[in-house]
Coordinates of C-alpha atoms in Angstrom, one line a residue:
M1 CA 15.6 14.1 4.8
P2 CA 18.2 12.6 6.6
G3 CA 17.1 10.1 9.2
D4 CA 14.2 8.2 7.4
R5 CA 15.8 7.6 4.0
K6 CA 15.7 4.1 2.0
I7 CA 19.2 3.4 0.9
G8 CA 19.5 0.5 -1.6
V9 CA 23.5 -1.4 -1.8
A10 CA 23.3 -4.0 -4.6
M11 CA 25.5 -6.7 -3.1
D12 CA 26.9 -10.0 -4.8
F13 CA 29.9 -9.8 -2.6
S14 CA 32.3 -9.0 -5.0
R15 CA 35.1 -6.0 -4.4
S16 CA 33.3 -3.5 -6.2
S17 CA 29.8 -4.2 -4.1
K18 CA 31.8 -4.5 -1.1
S19 CA 33.3 -0.8 -1.7
A20 CA 29.9 0.1 -3.3
L21 CA 28.7 -0.8 0.8
R22 CA 31.9 1.1 2.2
W23 CA 31.4 4.3 0.3
A24 CA 27.3 4.1 1.0
I25 CA 28.0 3.7 4.7
D26 CA 30.9 6.3 5.1
N27 CA 29.3 9.1 2.7
L28 CA 25.7 8.1 2.5
A29 CA 24.0 6.4 5.6
D30 CA 22.8 8.7 8.8
K31 CA 21.4 8.2 11.8
G32 CA 17.5 6.7 11.6
D33 CA 18.4 5.8 7.8
T34 CA 17.5 2.1 6.8
L35 CA 20.1 0.4 5.0
Y36 CA 18.6 -2.2 2.0
I37 CA 21.2 -5.0 0.9
I38 CA 20.0 -6.1 -2.2
H39 CA 21.3 -9.5 -3.3
I40 CA 20.4 -11.5 -6.4
N41 CA 20.8 -15.1 -6.5
P42 CA 21.6 -16.3 -9.9
N43 CA 20.3 -19.8 -9.0
S44 CA 16.5 -20.2 -9.3
R45 CA 16.3 -22.8 -6.5
N46 CA 13.6 -21.0 -4.8
A47 CA 10.3 -20.7 -6.4
L48 CA 8.7 -19.4 -3.7
W49 CA 10.1 -16.2 -3.9
A50 CA 11.1 -16.0 -7.4
K51 CA 9.3 -13.2 -8.3
S52 CA 8.6 -11.2 -5.0
G53 CA 12.1 -12.0 -3.5
S54 CA 12.5 -12.7 0.1
P55 CA 10.7 -11.3 3.1
L56 CA 13.2 -8.7 4.4
I57 CA 15.8 -10.3 6.4
P58 CA 17.1 -8.1 9.9
L59 CA 20.8 -8.1 10.3
T60 CA 20.1 -10.1 13.6
E61 CA 19.0 -12.9 11.2
F62 CA 21.8 -12.0 8.4
R63 CA 24.6 -13.0 10.7
E64 CA 23.2 -16.5 11.4
P65 CA 24.8 -19.1 9.4
E66 CA 22.1 -21.4 9.5
I67 CA 19.9 -18.6 8.4
M68 CA 21.7 -17.5 5.1
K69 CA 22.3 -21.4 4.5
K70 CA 18.4 -21.8 3.8
Y71 CA 18.8 -18.5 1.7
D72 CA 21.9 -19.9 -0.3
V73 CA 24.1 -17.4 1.1
K74 CA 27.8 -18.2 1.8
T75 CA 28.3 -15.8 5.5
D76 CA 31.0 -13.0 4.7
I77 CA 32.8 -11.8 7.5
E78 CA 33.9 -8.8 5.7
V79 CA 30.4 -7.7 4.9
L80 CA 28.9 -8.7 8.6
D81 CA 31.5 -6.5 10.3
M82 CA 30.8 -3.7 8.3
L83 CA 26.8 -3.9 8.6
D84 CA 27.4 -4.4 12.5
T85 CA 29.7 -1.4 12.7
A86 CA 27.4 1.1 10.7
S87 CA 24.7 -0.2 12.3
R88 CA 26.0 0.6 15.8
Q89 CA 28.0 3.2 15.2
K90 CA 25.5 5.2 12.5
E91 CA 22.4 3.9 14.5
I92 CA 21.0 2.7 10.9
N93 CA 18.7 -0.1 10.9
V94 CA 20.0 -2.8 8.3
V95 CA 17.8 -5.5 6.5
T96 CA 18.4 -7.4 3.4
K97 CA 16.4 -8.6 0.7
M98 CA 17.0 -11.5 -1.7
Y99 CA 15.9 -12.3 -5.1
W100 CA 16.5 -15.4 -7.1
G101 CA 17.2 -16.3 -11.1
G102 CA 16.3 -13.9 -13.5
D103 CA 18.0 -10.9 -15.3
A104 CA 19.9 -8.9 -12.2
R105 CA 19.3 -5.6 -14.2
E106 CA 15.4 -5.8 -13.8
K107 CA 15.5 -7.7 -10.6
I108 CA 17.6 -4.5 -8.9
L109 CA 14.9 -2.3 -10.6
D110 CA 12.1 -4.2 -8.9
A111 CA 13.7 -3.8 -5.6
I112 CA 14.1 -0.3 -6.2
E113 CA 10.6 0.2 -6.8
G114 CA 9.2 -2.6 -4.5
L115 CA 11.1 -0.9 -1.6
K116 CA 10.7 2.7 -2.8
L117 CA 14.6 3.1 -2.4
D118 CA 15.5 7.0 -2.5
S119 CA 18.7 5.9 -3.8
L120 CA 20.9 3.2 -5.1
V121 CA 24.8 2.5 -4.4
M122 CA 26.2 -0.1 -6.4
G123 CA 29.8 -1.4 -7.6
S124 CA 31.3 -1.1 -11.2
R125 CA 32.9 -4.3 -12.5
G126 CA 35.0 -2.3 -14.7
I127 CA 34.6 -4.6 -17.1
G128 CA 36.3 -3.8 -21.0
T129 CA 34.4 -2.2 -24.0
V130 CA 34.2 -5.2 -25.9
Q131 CA 32.3 -7.2 -22.9
R132 CA 30.3 -4.3 -21.8
I133 CA 29.0 -4.5 -25.3
I134 CA 28.5 -8.2 -25.5
L135 CA 27.3 -8.8 -22.1
G136 CA 25.6 -5.1 -21.6
S137 CA 26.7 -3.4 -18.1
V138 CA 24.1 -4.2 -14.8
S139 CA 25.3 -0.6 -13.6
N140 CA 24.7 1.6 -16.9
Y141 CA 21.3 -0.3 -17.3
V142 CA 20.1 0.4 -13.9
M143 CA 21.4 4.0 -14.0
A144 CA 19.6 4.6 -17.0
H145 CA 16.2 3.1 -15.8
A146 CA 16.1 3.8 -12.0
P147 CA 13.7 5.9 -10.7
C148 CA 16.0 7.0 -8.0
P149 CA 19.6 8.5 -7.8
V150 CA 22.1 5.5 -8.4
T151 CA 25.7 5.9 -7.8
I152 CA 28.3 3.9 -9.0
V153 CA 31.4 3.2 -7.1
K154 CA 34.6 2.2 -8.7
E155 CA 36.5 -0.5 -7.0
S156 CA 39.1 1.3 -5.1
S157 CA 42.6 0.1 -5.0
S158 CA 44.0 -1.1 -1.6
S159 CA 46.3 1.2 -0.5
S160 CA 43.9 4.0 -0.8
K161 CA 41.0 5.4 1.6
H162 CA 38.1 7.3 0.7

């Protein structure tokens, strides 16, 4: 039901995750929904929240460079602009949940279950077959094991508009 959905977006600040965010805002988010930005920091410096992740960080705090420095995340103006615009124009609630260390695939699944997400949107890195076999694909793994619908957004060329 539109208006009270919990939509997750896996965000590593790569071009593909920004494409996923743009897609989620343009095609999924609706008035009253909550958009959860899920970020996994591979550095496990924050032992306090290593297992459970950070407290939910509202957009008003996510905008503040001092707050983000505390969480060891660089401010990304492009992402903030997208979130600010979506928050105002679509009247959605935006919060961030951060995790540290561990396997990104498992952390994303933990986020889906812990936040009780209705759906998840994530980017596709577009790695080759050999790399996918050796390294494994985070998006393939999450899609196969998630308890909710998962949308994989391919990185769009800069000239095309969805």
